[in-house]
Structures are given as structure tokens and as C-alpha cells.
Amino acid sequence: MNVVEKSAKSIDEAVEQALKELGLKPEQVDVEVLEQPAKALFGFIGGRQAKVRVTARKIDPVEVANDFLKQIFTTMKISVSVEKITTDDHVLFNLRGNDLGVLIGKHGQTLDALQYLVNLAANRDSMERVRVLLDVEDYRKRRADTLTQLALRLADKVKRRGEKVILEPMSSHERKIIHMALQNDQRIATFSEGEDPFRKVVIALKR
């Protein structure tokens, strides 16, 4: 339901009832006054309630995400160009510019945190949810290639020595890359152990 009409003693009361039914905030709607309230003559003749039509504004979560990023870059005083790539299940913002390592952080931790905040901002007031991914100068692709090669080298080490290898703590996204890189190896098993943010991937021989 995107449009609600309500009647009450005052315009404010009618709007409040409409907002409650829509589950929205005042800044998320447009209000049209259909009828002004009128006092009854002698207290009972010709009285009229206020009537309003309240319409939910259509919020573009992708636009909200883009604006949120611009505010962050302005606050940080850095110049960033944003390349937007839309797919069926997500929107990718690939950030480009000089000296953007500060947006990546160690093993992409800052980038992951920024991506989390952008998704919160984009979907906070939107009726349709969008999945926003962030990348900096194709960092995630390069990191995925690095992790895949690391996984293959460590798997070979496990096969030669027969001893399991425990990797450093990683995000769920990076752990998934390790698991997928070795999922078709008939001699190798991978699993995660520990609690976030210290959860690690273990590479071992299949029993």
C-alpha cells in the first residue's frame, strides 16, 4: 500500500494516522490536503473533518548509496570517480582515483566495513532492497586471484606433508573463495573454525 487517505479533526492528526498505517516517517511521504477542517456552526451544524491523501515517495536505493558515498568522500577530502555496474542480483560501485588504499585497509577490512554501511544507508528507507558491492580499482578481483593461488599452493603442501594448514583470519567472503578454489580437489577438505572476526579456514587431507 503506497497511498492512504485519512480523515481526522486536524490535518496533523490525519497525517499522523496515515503515517502510522504506512509505517513511514514524514520525510518519506508527500501529503495532499483534500479537505480543510471546518468548525461546526453552534457546535453541531456543518462541521467537517480534515481529509488528507498521503503518498509514499519512491526512493531509489542505488541513488541513496551513491549520495552516501559522495558524502563520505567529501568528508575525507578525497577525489573519487565511481563506475556503476548493475547486474540481476546486485549493483557494483567500482571506485577509482589516486591513493585510495585508505578505502581498502588491511585485507579489505575497511572496504568491507564501508560496503556494510552503504548497504545500511541504501536500504534503510527503501521499499525495495538492493545489494550493493564496493570495489576499489578492481581490488576484490586481484585479491580473489591471490587467495585462489594461495589455496592451491597450500593444498599441494598439505598433500606432500600430510599436515593440515590453518590460514589467518578472513572475512566470510574471502573464506568462501578458499573453499571454492579447492572444492573439486578429491584429496583435500576445507572447513572453517573459530568465531568472527577471528574465524579461519583449515585445509586438510580428506579422511
PDB file of N, CA and C in Angstrom, residues 58-163:
ATOM      1  N   LYS A  58       8.784   7.296  -3.775  1.00  0.00           N
ATOM      2  CA  LYS A  58       9.592   6.196  -4.305  1.00  0.00           C
ATOM      3  C   LYS A  58      11.062   6.568  -4.131  1.00  0.00           C
ATOM      4  N   ILE A  59      11.746   5.796  -3.300  1.00  0.00           N
ATOM      5  CA  ILE A  59      13.149   6.050  -3.013  1.00  0.00           C
ATOM      6  C   ILE A  59      14.017   5.092  -3.814  1.00  0.00           C
ATOM      7  N   ASP A  60      14.981   5.628  -4.544  1.00  0.00           N
ATOM      8  CA  ASP A  60      15.912   4.810  -5.315  1.00  0.00           C
ATOM      9  C   ASP A  60      17.104   4.471  -4.419  1.00  0.00           C
ATOM     10  N   PRO A  61      17.200   3.221  -3.936  1.00  0.00           N
ATOM     11  CA  PRO A  61      18.284   2.868  -3.012  1.00  0.00           C
ATOM     12  C   PRO A  61      19.667   3.013  -3.636  1.00  0.00           C
ATOM     13  N   VAL A  62      19.757   2.833  -4.952  1.00  0.00           N
ATOM     14  CA  VAL A  62      21.056   2.976  -5.623  1.00  0.00           C
ATOM     15  C   VAL A  62      21.503   4.436  -5.587  1.00  0.00           C
ATOM     16  N   GLU A  63      20.566   5.327  -5.802  1.00  0.00           N
ATOM     17  CA  GLU A  63      20.872   6.758  -5.737  1.00  0.00           C
ATOM     18  C   GLU A  63      21.271   7.160  -4.313  1.00  0.00           C
ATOM     19  N   VAL A  64      20.565   6.592  -3.335  1.00  0.00           N
ATOM     20  CA  VAL A  64      20.899   6.865  -1.934  1.00  0.00           C
ATOM     21  C   VAL A  64      22.320   6.384  -1.626  1.00  0.00           C
ATOM     22  N   ALA A  65      22.668   5.197  -2.117  1.00  0.00           N
ATOM     23  CA  ALA A  65      24.013   4.649  -1.898  1.00  0.00           C
ATOM     24  C   ALA A  65      25.070   5.550  -2.519  1.00  0.00           C
ATOM     25  N   ASN A  66      24.798   6.014  -3.732  1.00  0.00           N
ATOM     26  CA  ASN A  66      25.744   6.887  -4.426  1.00  0.00           C
ATOM     27  C   ASN A  66      25.945   8.203  -3.669  1.00  0.00           C
ATOM     28  N   ASP A  67      24.840   8.786  -3.190  1.00  0.00           N
ATOM     29  CA  ASP A  67      24.914  10.042  -2.424  1.00  0.00           C
ATOM     30  C   ASP A  67      25.668   9.841  -1.114  1.00  0.00           C
ATOM     31  N   PHE A  68      25.429   8.690  -0.477  1.00  0.00           N
ATOM     32  CA  PHE A  68      26.110   8.375   0.782  1.00  0.00           C
ATOM     33  C   PHE A  68      27.622   8.314   0.579  1.00  0.00           C
ATOM     34  N   LEU A  69      28.036   7.665  -0.511  1.00  0.00           N
ATOM     35  CA  LEU A  69      29.460   7.570  -0.815  1.00  0.00           C
ATOM     36  C   LEU A  69      30.060   8.951  -1.070  1.00  0.00           C
ATOM     37  N   LYS A  70      29.337   9.778  -1.816  1.00  0.00           N
ATOM     38  CA  LYS A  70      29.841  11.118  -2.118  1.00  0.00           C
ATOM     39  C   LYS A  70      30.054  11.926  -0.837  1.00  0.00           C
ATOM     40  N   GLN A  71      29.143  11.781   0.106  1.00  0.00           N
ATOM     41  CA  GLN A  71      29.284  12.491   1.381  1.00  0.00           C
ATOM     42  C   GLN A  71      30.541  12.034   2.129  1.00  0.00           C
ATOM     43  N   ILE A  72      30.790  10.719   2.092  1.00  0.00           N
ATOM     44  CA  ILE A  72      31.981  10.188   2.764  1.00  0.00           C
ATOM     45  C   ILE A  72      33.249  10.724   2.098  1.00  0.00           C
ATOM     46  N   PHE A  73      33.283  10.717   0.769  1.00  0.00           N
ATOM     47  CA  PHE A  73      34.470  11.186   0.052  1.00  0.00           C
ATOM     48  C   PHE A  73      34.695  12.679   0.294  1.00  0.00           C
ATOM     49  N   THR A  74      33.615  13.438   0.375  1.00  0.00           N
ATOM     50  CA  THR A  74      33.730  14.868   0.653  1.00  0.00           C
ATOM     51  C   THR A  74      34.300  15.096   2.045  1.00  0.00           C
ATOM     52  N   THR A  75      33.804  14.319   3.011  1.00  0.00           N
ATOM     53  CA  THR A  75      34.291  14.439   4.389  1.00  0.00           C
ATOM     54  C   THR A  75      35.763  14.059   4.478  1.00  0.00           C
ATOM     55  N   MET A  76      36.165  13.033   3.725  1.00  0.00           N
ATOM     56  CA  MET A  76      37.551  12.576   3.738  1.00  0.00           C
ATOM     57  C   MET A  76      38.460  13.438   2.865  1.00  0.00           C
ATOM     58  N   LYS A  77      37.847  14.321   2.070  1.00  0.00           N
ATOM     59  CA  LYS A  77      38.583  15.215   1.165  1.00  0.00           C
ATOM     60  C   LYS A  77      39.439  14.432   0.177  1.00  0.00           C
ATOM     61  N   ILE A  78      38.809  13.414  -0.447  1.00  0.00           N
ATOM     62  CA  ILE A  78      39.493  12.647  -1.478  1.00  0.00           C
ATOM     63  C   ILE A  78      38.664  12.688  -2.758  1.00  0.00           C
ATOM     64  N   SER A  79      39.364  12.631  -3.884  1.00  0.00           N
ATOM     65  CA  SER A  79      38.707  12.687  -5.191  1.00  0.00           C
ATOM     66  C   SER A  79      38.529  11.261  -5.714  1.00  0.00           C
ATOM     67  N   VAL A  80      37.278  10.874  -5.923  1.00  0.00           N
ATOM     68  CA  VAL A  80      36.966   9.502  -6.340  1.00  0.00           C
ATOM     69  C   VAL A  80      35.955   9.534  -7.484  1.00  0.00           C
ATOM     70  N   SER A  81      36.234   8.786  -8.535  1.00  0.00           N
ATOM     71  CA  SER A  81      35.240   8.597  -9.592  1.00  0.00           C
ATOM     72  C   SER A  81      34.573   7.245  -9.369  1.00  0.00           C
ATOM     73  N   VAL A  82      33.271   7.189  -9.601  1.00  0.00           N
ATOM     74  CA  VAL A  82      32.501   5.983  -9.309  1.00  0.00           C
ATOM     75  C   VAL A  82      31.979   5.374 -10.604  1.00  0.00           C
ATOM     76  N   GLU A  83      32.380   4.141 -10.858  1.00  0.00           N
ATOM     77  CA  GLU A  83      31.881   3.377 -12.001  1.00  0.00           C
ATOM     78  C   GLU A  83      30.788   2.429 -11.500  1.00  0.00           C
ATOM     79  N   LYS A  84      29.583   2.567 -12.017  1.00  0.00           N
ATOM     80  CA  LYS A  84      28.452   1.751 -11.551  1.00  0.00           C
ATOM     81  C   LYS A  84      28.161   0.643 -12.547  1.00  0.00           C
ATOM     82  N   ILE A  85      28.109  -0.580 -12.054  1.00  0.00           N
ATOM     83  CA  ILE A  85      27.791  -1.747 -12.884  1.00  0.00           C
ATOM     84  C   ILE A  85      26.607  -2.464 -12.261  1.00  0.00           C
ATOM     85  N   THR A  86      25.508  -2.574 -13.009  1.00  0.00           N
ATOM     86  CA  THR A  86      24.280  -3.194 -12.499  1.00  0.00           C
ATOM     87  C   THR A  86      24.108  -4.596 -13.071  1.00  0.00           C
ATOM     88  N   THR A  87      23.851  -5.569 -12.200  1.00  0.00           N
ATOM     89  CA  THR A  87      23.552  -6.939 -12.631  1.00  0.00           C
ATOM     90  C   THR A  87      22.170  -7.319 -12.097  1.00  0.00           C
ATOM     91  N   ASP A  88      21.785  -8.576 -12.324  1.00  0.00           N
ATOM     92  CA  ASP A  88      20.456  -9.034 -11.889  1.00  0.00           C
ATOM     93  C   ASP A  88      20.323  -9.062 -10.375  1.00  0.00           C
ATOM     94  N   ASP A  89      21.432  -9.323  -9.654  1.00  0.00           N
ATOM     95  CA  ASP A  89      21.301  -9.501  -8.204  1.00  0.00           C
ATOM     96  C   ASP A  89      22.068  -8.486  -7.364  1.00  0.00           C
ATOM     97  N   HIS A  90      22.800  -7.567  -8.001  1.00  0.00           N
ATOM     98  CA  HIS A  90      23.498  -6.558  -7.207  1.00  0.00           C
ATOM     99  C   HIS A  90      23.902  -5.367  -8.075  1.00  0.00           C
ATOM    100  N   VAL A  91      24.346  -4.324  -7.388  1.00  0.00           N
ATOM    101  CA  VAL A  91      24.927  -3.154  -8.054  1.00  0.00           C
ATOM    102  C   VAL A  91      26.345  -2.991  -7.538  1.00  0.00           C
ATOM    103  N   LEU A  92      27.308  -2.926  -8.458  1.00  0.00           N
ATOM    104  CA  LEU A  92      28.712  -2.775  -8.080  1.00  0.00           C
ATOM    105  C   LEU A  92      29.151  -1.335  -8.303  1.00  0.00           C
ATOM    106  N   PHE A  93      29.720  -0.729  -7.264  1.00  0.00           N
ATOM    107  CA  PHE A  93      30.363   0.569  -7.395  1.00  0.00           C
ATOM    108  C   PHE A  93      31.876   0.327  -7.360  1.00  0.00           C
ATOM    109  N   ASN A  94      32.517   0.511  -8.513  1.00  0.00           N
ATOM    110  CA  ASN A  94      33.968   0.366  -8.572  1.00  0.00           C
ATOM    111  C   ASN A  94      34.582   1.757  -8.454  1.00  0.00           C
ATOM    112  N   LEU A  95      35.325   1.983  -7.375  1.00  0.00           N
ATOM    113  CA  LEU A  95      35.862   3.302  -7.067  1.00  0.00           C
ATOM    114  C   LEU A  95      37.255   3.447  -7.655  1.00  0.00           C
ATOM    115  N   ARG A  96      37.474   4.585  -8.318  1.00  0.00           N
ATOM    116  CA  ARG A  96      38.765   4.812  -8.966  1.00  0.00           C
ATOM    117  C   ARG A  96      39.309   6.187  -8.590  1.00  0.00           C
ATOM    118  N   GLY A  97      40.613   6.265  -8.437  1.00  0.00           N
ATOM    119  CA  GLY A  97      41.253   7.524  -8.089  1.00  0.00           C
ATOM    120  C   GLY A  97      42.661   7.273  -7.614  1.00  0.00           C
ATOM    121  N   ASN A  98      43.310   8.312  -7.131  1.00  0.00           N
ATOM    122  CA  ASN A  98      44.685   8.202  -6.654  1.00  0.00           C
ATOM    123  C   ASN A  98      44.724   7.968  -5.143  1.00  0.00           C
ATOM    124  N   ASP A  99      45.647   7.115  -4.731  1.00  0.00           N
ATOM    125  CA  ASP A  99      45.890   6.874  -3.301  1.00  0.00           C
ATOM    126  C   ASP A  99      44.621   6.475  -2.549  1.00  0.00           C
ATOM    127  N   LEU A 100      43.934   5.449  -3.061  1.00  0.00           N
ATOM    128  CA  LEU A 100      42.688   5.007  -2.429  1.00  0.00           C
ATOM    129  C   LEU A 100      42.892   3.801  -1.515  1.00  0.00           C
ATOM    130  N   GLY A 101      44.159   3.542  -1.178  1.00  0.00           N
ATOM    131  CA  GLY A 101      44.426   2.428  -0.271  1.00  0.00           C
ATOM    132  C   GLY A 101      43.735   2.592   1.067  1.00  0.00           C
ATOM    133  N   VAL A 102      43.513   3.852   1.468  1.00  0.00           N
ATOM    134  CA  VAL A 102      42.834   4.110   2.748  1.00  0.00           C
ATOM    135  C   VAL A 102      41.419   3.547   2.747  1.00  0.00           C
ATOM    136  N   LEU A 103      40.822   3.399   1.567  1.00  0.00           N
ATOM    137  CA  LEU A 103      39.468   2.835   1.476  1.00  0.00           C
ATOM    138  C   LEU A 103      39.471   1.306   1.494  1.00  0.00           C
ATOM    139  N   ILE A 104      40.636   0.711   1.320  1.00  0.00           N
ATOM    140  CA  ILE A 104      40.728  -0.752   1.277  1.00  0.00           C
ATOM    141  C   ILE A 104      41.057  -1.308   2.661  1.00  0.00           C
ATOM    142  N   GLY A 105      42.114  -0.772   3.282  1.00  0.00           N
ATOM    143  CA  GLY A 105      42.516  -1.271   4.590  1.00  0.00           C
ATOM    144  C   GLY A 105      43.203  -2.626   4.489  1.00  0.00           C
ATOM    145  N   LYS A 106      43.577  -3.178   5.626  1.00  0.00           N
ATOM    146  CA  LYS A 106      44.260  -4.466   5.650  1.00  0.00           C
ATOM    147  C   LYS A 106      43.339  -5.576   5.171  1.00  0.00           C
ATOM    148  N   HIS A 107      43.760  -6.248   4.099  1.00  0.00           N
ATOM    149  CA  HIS A 107      42.989  -7.350   3.519  1.00  0.00           C
ATOM    150  C   HIS A 107      41.539  -6.948   3.218  1.00  0.00           C
ATOM    151  N   GLY A 108      41.324  -5.671   2.912  1.00  0.00           N
ATOM    152  CA  GLY A 108      39.981  -5.233   2.511  1.00  0.00           C
ATOM    153  C   GLY A 108      39.025  -5.009   3.660  1.00  0.00           C
ATOM    154  N   GLN A 109      39.522  -4.946   4.901  1.00  0.00           N
ATOM    155  CA  GLN A 109      38.628  -4.807   6.054  1.00  0.00           C
ATOM    156  C   GLN A 109      37.887  -3.471   6.037  1.00  0.00           C
ATOM    157  N   THR A 110      38.599  -2.392   5.685  1.00  0.00           N
ATOM    158  CA  THR A 110      37.944  -1.082   5.611  1.00  0.00           C
ATOM    159  C   THR A 110      36.905  -1.069   4.493  1.00  0.00           C
ATOM    160  N   LEU A 111      37.236  -1.682   3.372  1.00  0.00           N
ATOM    161  CA  LEU A 111      36.307  -1.750   2.244  1.00  0.00           C
ATOM    162  C   LEU A 111      35.050  -2.529   2.616  1.00  0.00           C
ATOM    163  N   ASP A 112      35.223  -3.629   3.346  1.00  0.00           N
ATOM    164  CA  ASP A 112      34.078  -4.427   3.795  1.00  0.00           C
ATOM    165  C   ASP A 112      33.191  -3.621   4.740  1.00  0.00           C
ATOM    166  N   ALA A 113      33.816  -2.871   5.658  1.00  0.00           N
ATOM    167  CA  ALA A 113      33.047  -2.060   6.608  1.00  0.00           C
ATOM    168  C   ALA A 113      32.284  -0.953   5.878  1.00  0.00           C
ATOM    169  N   LEU A 114      32.944  -0.323   4.901  1.00  0.00           N
ATOM    170  CA  LEU A 114      32.288   0.730   4.124  1.00  0.00           C
ATOM    171  C   LEU A 114      31.130   0.159   3.324  1.00  0.00           C
ATOM    172  N   GLN A 115      31.319  -1.025   2.758  1.00  0.00           N
ATOM    173  CA  GLN A 115      30.252  -1.676   1.999  1.00  0.00           C
ATOM    174  C   GLN A 115      29.049  -1.967   2.892  1.00  0.00           C
ATOM    175  N   TYR A 116      29.314  -2.395   4.111  1.00  0.00           N
ATOM    176  CA  TYR A 116      28.237  -2.670   5.074  1.00  0.00           C
ATOM    177  C   TYR A 116      27.441  -1.398   5.365  1.00  0.00           C
ATOM    178  N   LEU A 117      28.140  -0.288   5.603  1.00  0.00           N
ATOM    179  CA  LEU A 117      27.470   0.979   5.898  1.00  0.00           C
ATOM    180  C   LEU A 117      26.662   1.479   4.711  1.00  0.00           C
ATOM    181  N   VAL A 118      27.207   1.317   3.510  1.00  0.00           N
ATOM    182  CA  VAL A 118      26.491   1.755   2.303  1.00  0.00           C
ATOM    183  C   VAL A 118      25.195   0.968   2.134  1.00  0.00           C
ATOM    184  N   ASN A 119      25.245  -0.325   2.395  1.00  0.00           N
ATOM    185  CA  ASN A 119      24.029  -1.139   2.284  1.00  0.00           C
ATOM    186  C   ASN A 119      22.988  -0.734   3.324  1.00  0.00           C
ATOM    187  N   LEU A 120      23.444  -0.412   4.533  1.00  0.00           N
ATOM    188  CA  LEU A 120      22.517   0.057   5.560  1.00  0.00           C
ATOM    189  C   LEU A 120      21.823   1.340   5.110  1.00  0.00           C
ATOM    190  N   ALA A 121      22.600   2.285   4.594  1.00  0.00           N
ATOM    191  CA  ALA A 121      22.045   3.566   4.163  1.00  0.00           C
ATOM    192  C   ALA A 121      21.097   3.393   2.984  1.00  0.00           C
ATOM    193  N   ALA A 122      21.485   2.553   2.024  1.00  0.00           N
ATOM    194  CA  ALA A 122      20.687   2.378   0.808  1.00  0.00           C
ATOM    195  C   ALA A 122      19.326   1.754   1.092  1.00  0.00           C
ATOM    196  N   ASN A 123      19.296   0.816   2.028  1.00  0.00           N
ATOM    197  CA  ASN A 123      18.065   0.048   2.256  1.00  0.00           C
ATOM    198  C   ASN A 123      17.264   0.501   3.474  1.00  0.00           C
ATOM    199  N   ARG A 124      17.738   1.531   4.149  1.00  0.00           N
ATOM    200  CA  ARG A 124      17.077   1.961   5.387  1.00  0.00           C
ATOM    201  C   ARG A 124      15.640   2.409   5.147  1.00  0.00           C
ATOM    202  N   ASP A 125      15.413   3.226   4.116  1.00  0.00           N
ATOM    203  CA  ASP A 125      14.079   3.787   3.885  1.00  0.00           C
ATOM    204  C   ASP A 125      13.438   3.295   2.594  1.00  0.00           C
ATOM    205  N   SER A 126      14.101   2.394   1.888  1.00  0.00           N
ATOM    206  CA  SER A 126      13.593   1.930   0.594  1.00  0.00           C
ATOM    207  C   SER A 126      12.645   0.751   0.763  1.00  0.00           C
ATOM    208  N   MET A 127      11.606   0.727  -0.058  1.00  0.00           N
ATOM    209  CA  MET A 127      10.655  -0.386  -0.020  1.00  0.00           C
ATOM    210  C   MET A 127      11.186  -1.601  -0.791  1.00  0.00           C
ATOM    211  N   GLU A 128      12.125  -1.369  -1.697  1.00  0.00           N
ATOM    212  CA  GLU A 128      12.726  -2.487  -2.416  1.00  0.00           C
ATOM    213  C   GLU A 128      14.213  -2.536  -2.075  1.00  0.00           C
ATOM    214  N   ARG A 129      14.686  -3.701  -1.704  1.00  0.00           N
ATOM    215  CA  ARG A 129      16.055  -3.830  -1.244  1.00  0.00           C
ATOM    216  C   ARG A 129      17.007  -4.028  -2.416  1.00  0.00           C
ATOM    217  N   VAL A 130      18.217  -3.533  -2.228  1.00  0.00           N
ATOM    218  CA  VAL A 130      19.243  -3.694  -3.251  1.00  0.00           C
ATOM    219  C   VAL A 130      20.529  -4.148  -2.563  1.00  0.00           C
ATOM    220  N   ARG A 131      21.285  -4.981  -3.230  1.00  0.00           N
ATOM    221  CA  ARG A 131      22.579  -5.445  -2.703  1.00  0.00           C
ATOM    222  C   ARG A 131      23.680  -4.644  -3.380  1.00  0.00           C
ATOM    223  N   VAL A 132      24.408  -3.887  -2.580  1.00  0.00           N
ATOM    224  CA  VAL A 132      25.458  -3.024  -3.100  1.00  0.00           C
ATOM    225  C   VAL A 132      26.821  -3.622  -2.791  1.00  0.00           C
ATOM    226  N   LEU A 133      27.647  -3.763  -3.809  1.00  0.00           N
ATOM    227  CA  LEU A 133      29.022  -4.223  -3.634  1.00  0.00           C
ATOM    228  C   LEU A 133      29.967  -3.067  -3.943  1.00  0.00           C
ATOM    229  N   LEU A 134      31.042  -2.973  -3.188  1.00  0.00           N
ATOM    230  CA  LEU A 134      32.048  -1.936  -3.419  1.00  0.00           C
ATOM    231  C   LEU A 134      33.375  -2.574  -3.798  1.00  0.00           C
ATOM    232  N   ASP A 135      34.079  -1.931  -4.716  1.00  0.00           N
ATOM    233  CA  ASP A 135      35.421  -2.357  -5.069  1.00  0.00           C
ATOM    234  C   ASP A 135      36.262  -1.108  -5.306  1.00  0.00           C
ATOM    235  N   VAL A 136      37.564  -1.230  -5.167  1.00  0.00           N
ATOM    236  CA  VAL A 136      38.483  -0.119  -5.411  1.00  0.00           C
ATOM    237  C   VAL A 136      39.529  -0.568  -6.424  1.00  0.00           C
ATOM    238  N   GLU A 137      39.471   0.027  -7.617  1.00  0.00           N
ATOM    239  CA  GLU A 137      40.442  -0.290  -8.668  1.00  0.00           C
ATOM    240  C   GLU A 137      40.557  -1.805  -8.885  1.00  0.00           C
ATOM    241  N   ASP A 138      39.394  -2.509  -8.870  1.00  0.00           N
ATOM    242  CA  ASP A 138      39.345  -3.964  -9.082  1.00  0.00           C
ATOM    243  C   ASP A 138      40.134  -4.738  -8.021  1.00  0.00           C
ATOM    244  N   TYR A 139      40.235  -4.164  -6.817  1.00  0.00           N
ATOM    245  CA  TYR A 139      40.970  -4.829  -5.733  1.00  0.00           C
ATOM    246  C   TYR A 139      40.411  -6.213  -5.440  1.00  0.00           C
ATOM    247  N   ARG A 140      39.090  -6.341  -5.374  1.00  0.00           N
ATOM    248  CA  ARG A 140      38.492  -7.627  -4.976  1.00  0.00           C
ATOM    249  C   ARG A 140      38.861  -8.738  -5.962  1.00  0.00           C
ATOM    250  N   LYS A 141      38.903  -8.426  -7.253  1.00  0.00           N
ATOM    251  CA  LYS A 141      39.281  -9.437  -8.237  1.00  0.00           C
ATOM    252  C   LYS A 141      40.740  -9.853  -8.036  1.00  0.00           C
ATOM    253  N   ARG A 142      41.605  -8.867  -7.824  1.00  0.00           N
ATOM    254  CA  ARG A 142      43.025  -9.178  -7.607  1.00  0.00           C
ATOM    255  C   ARG A 142      43.202  -9.987  -6.322  1.00  0.00           C
ATOM    256  N   ARG A 143      42.461  -9.630  -5.287  1.00  0.00           N
ATOM    257  CA  ARG A 143      42.544 -10.350  -4.011  1.00  0.00           C
ATOM    258  C   ARG A 143      42.025 -11.778  -4.180  1.00  0.00           C
ATOM    259  N   ALA A 144      40.949 -11.938  -4.945  1.00  0.00           N
ATOM    260  CA  ALA A 144      40.400 -13.280  -5.182  1.00  0.00           C
ATOM    261  C   ALA A 144      41.400 -14.151  -5.928  1.00  0.00           C
ATOM    262  N   ASP A 145      42.081 -13.577  -6.921  1.00  0.00           N
ATOM    263  CA  ASP A 145      43.094 -14.333  -7.667  1.00  0.00           C
ATOM    264  C   ASP A 145      44.240 -14.732  -6.736  1.00  0.00           C
ATOM    265  N   THR A 146      44.661 -13.804  -5.860  1.00  0.00           N
ATOM    266  CA  THR A 146      45.742 -14.086  -4.914  1.00  0.00           C
ATOM    267  C   THR A 146      45.361 -15.207  -3.959  1.00  0.00           C
ATOM    268  N   LEU A 147      44.125 -15.156  -3.437  1.00  0.00           N
ATOM    269  CA  LEU A 147      43.673 -16.176  -2.487  1.00  0.00           C
ATOM    270  C   LEU A 147      43.523 -17.537  -3.158  1.00  0.00           C
ATOM    271  N   THR A 148      43.074 -17.530  -4.395  1.00  0.00           N
ATOM    272  CA  THR A 148      42.923 -18.791  -5.132  1.00  0.00           C
ATOM    273  C   THR A 148      44.281 -19.458  -5.325  1.00  0.00           C
ATOM    274  N   GLN A 149      45.286 -18.674  -5.730  1.00  0.00           N
ATOM    275  CA  GLN A 149      46.633 -19.224  -5.912  1.00  0.00           C
ATOM    276  C   GLN A 149      47.208 -19.697  -4.578  1.00  0.00           C
ATOM    277  N   LEU A 150      46.948 -18.939  -3.514  1.00  0.00           N
ATOM    278  CA  LEU A 150      47.412 -19.337  -2.181  1.00  0.00           C
ATOM    279  C   LEU A 150      46.789 -20.666  -1.776  1.00  0.00           C
ATOM    280  N   ALA A 151      45.502 -20.816  -2.018  1.00  0.00           N
ATOM    281  CA  ALA A 151      44.799 -22.047  -1.655  1.00  0.00           C
ATOM    282  C   ALA A 151      45.387 -23.251  -2.386  1.00  0.00           C
ATOM    283  N   LEU A 152      45.683 -23.080  -3.667  1.00  0.00           N
ATOM    284  CA  LEU A 152      46.235 -24.182  -4.459  1.00  0.00           C
ATOM    285  C   LEU A 152      47.631 -24.562  -3.975  1.00  0.00           C
ATOM    286  N   ARG A 153      48.453 -23.550  -3.642  1.00  0.00           N
ATOM    287  CA  ARG A 153      49.808 -23.838  -3.145  1.00  0.00           C
ATOM    288  C   ARG A 153      49.755 -24.560  -1.801  1.00  0.00           C
ATOM    289  N   LEU A 154      48.892 -24.088  -0.904  1.00  0.00           N
ATOM    290  CA  LEU A 154      48.798 -24.708   0.416  1.00  0.00           C
ATOM    291  C   LEU A 154      48.218 -26.120   0.343  1.00  0.00           C
ATOM    292  N   ALA A 155      47.306 -26.341  -0.599  1.00  0.00           N
ATOM    293  CA  ALA A 155      46.748 -27.688  -0.778  1.00  0.00           C
ATOM    294  C   ALA A 155      47.838 -28.659  -1.209  1.00  0.00           C
ATOM    295  N   ASP A 156      48.707 -28.196  -2.101  1.00  0.00           N
ATOM    296  CA  ASP A 156      49.828 -29.047  -2.530  1.00  0.00           C
ATOM    297  C   ASP A 156      50.751 -29.344  -1.340  1.00  0.00           C
ATOM    298  N   LYS A 157      50.967 -28.353  -0.484  1.00  0.00           N
ATOM    299  CA  LYS A 157      51.802 -28.535   0.705  1.00  0.00           C
ATOM    300  C   LYS A 157      51.185 -29.569   1.643  1.00  0.00           C
ATOM    301  N   VAL A 158      49.881 -29.498   1.826  1.00  0.00           N
ATOM    302  CA  VAL A 158      49.177 -30.453   2.687  1.00  0.00           C
ATOM    303  C   VAL A 158      49.311 -31.869   2.129  1.00  0.00           C
ATOM    304  N   LYS A 159      49.214 -32.010   0.828  1.00  0.00           N
ATOM    305  CA  LYS A 159      49.336 -33.335   0.206  1.00  0.00           C
ATOM    306  C   LYS A 159      50.741 -33.908   0.400  1.00  0.00           C
ATOM    307  N   ARG A 160      51.758 -33.033   0.280  1.00  0.00           N
ATOM    308  CA  ARG A 160      53.138 -33.504   0.407  1.00  0.00           C
ATOM    309  C   ARG A 160      53.468 -33.892   1.847  1.00  0.00           C
ATOM    310  N   ARG A 161      53.028 -33.072   2.801  1.00  0.00           N
ATOM    311  CA  ARG A 161      53.436 -33.276   4.194  1.00  0.00           C
ATOM    312  C   ARG A 161      52.407 -34.036   5.025  1.00  0.00           C
ATOM    313  N   GLY A 162      51.189 -34.066   4.554  1.00  0.00           N
ATOM    314  CA  GLY A 162      50.154 -34.772   5.300  1.00  0.00           C
ATOM    315  C   GLY A 162      49.669 -34.031   6.534  1.00  0.00           C
ATOM    316  N   GLU A 163      50.062 -32.778   6.670  1.00  0.00           N
ATOM    317  CA  GLU A 163      49.662 -31.985   7.831  1.00  0.00           C
ATOM    318  C   GLU A 163      48.715 -30.873   7.403  1.00  0.00           C
TER     319      GLU A 163
END
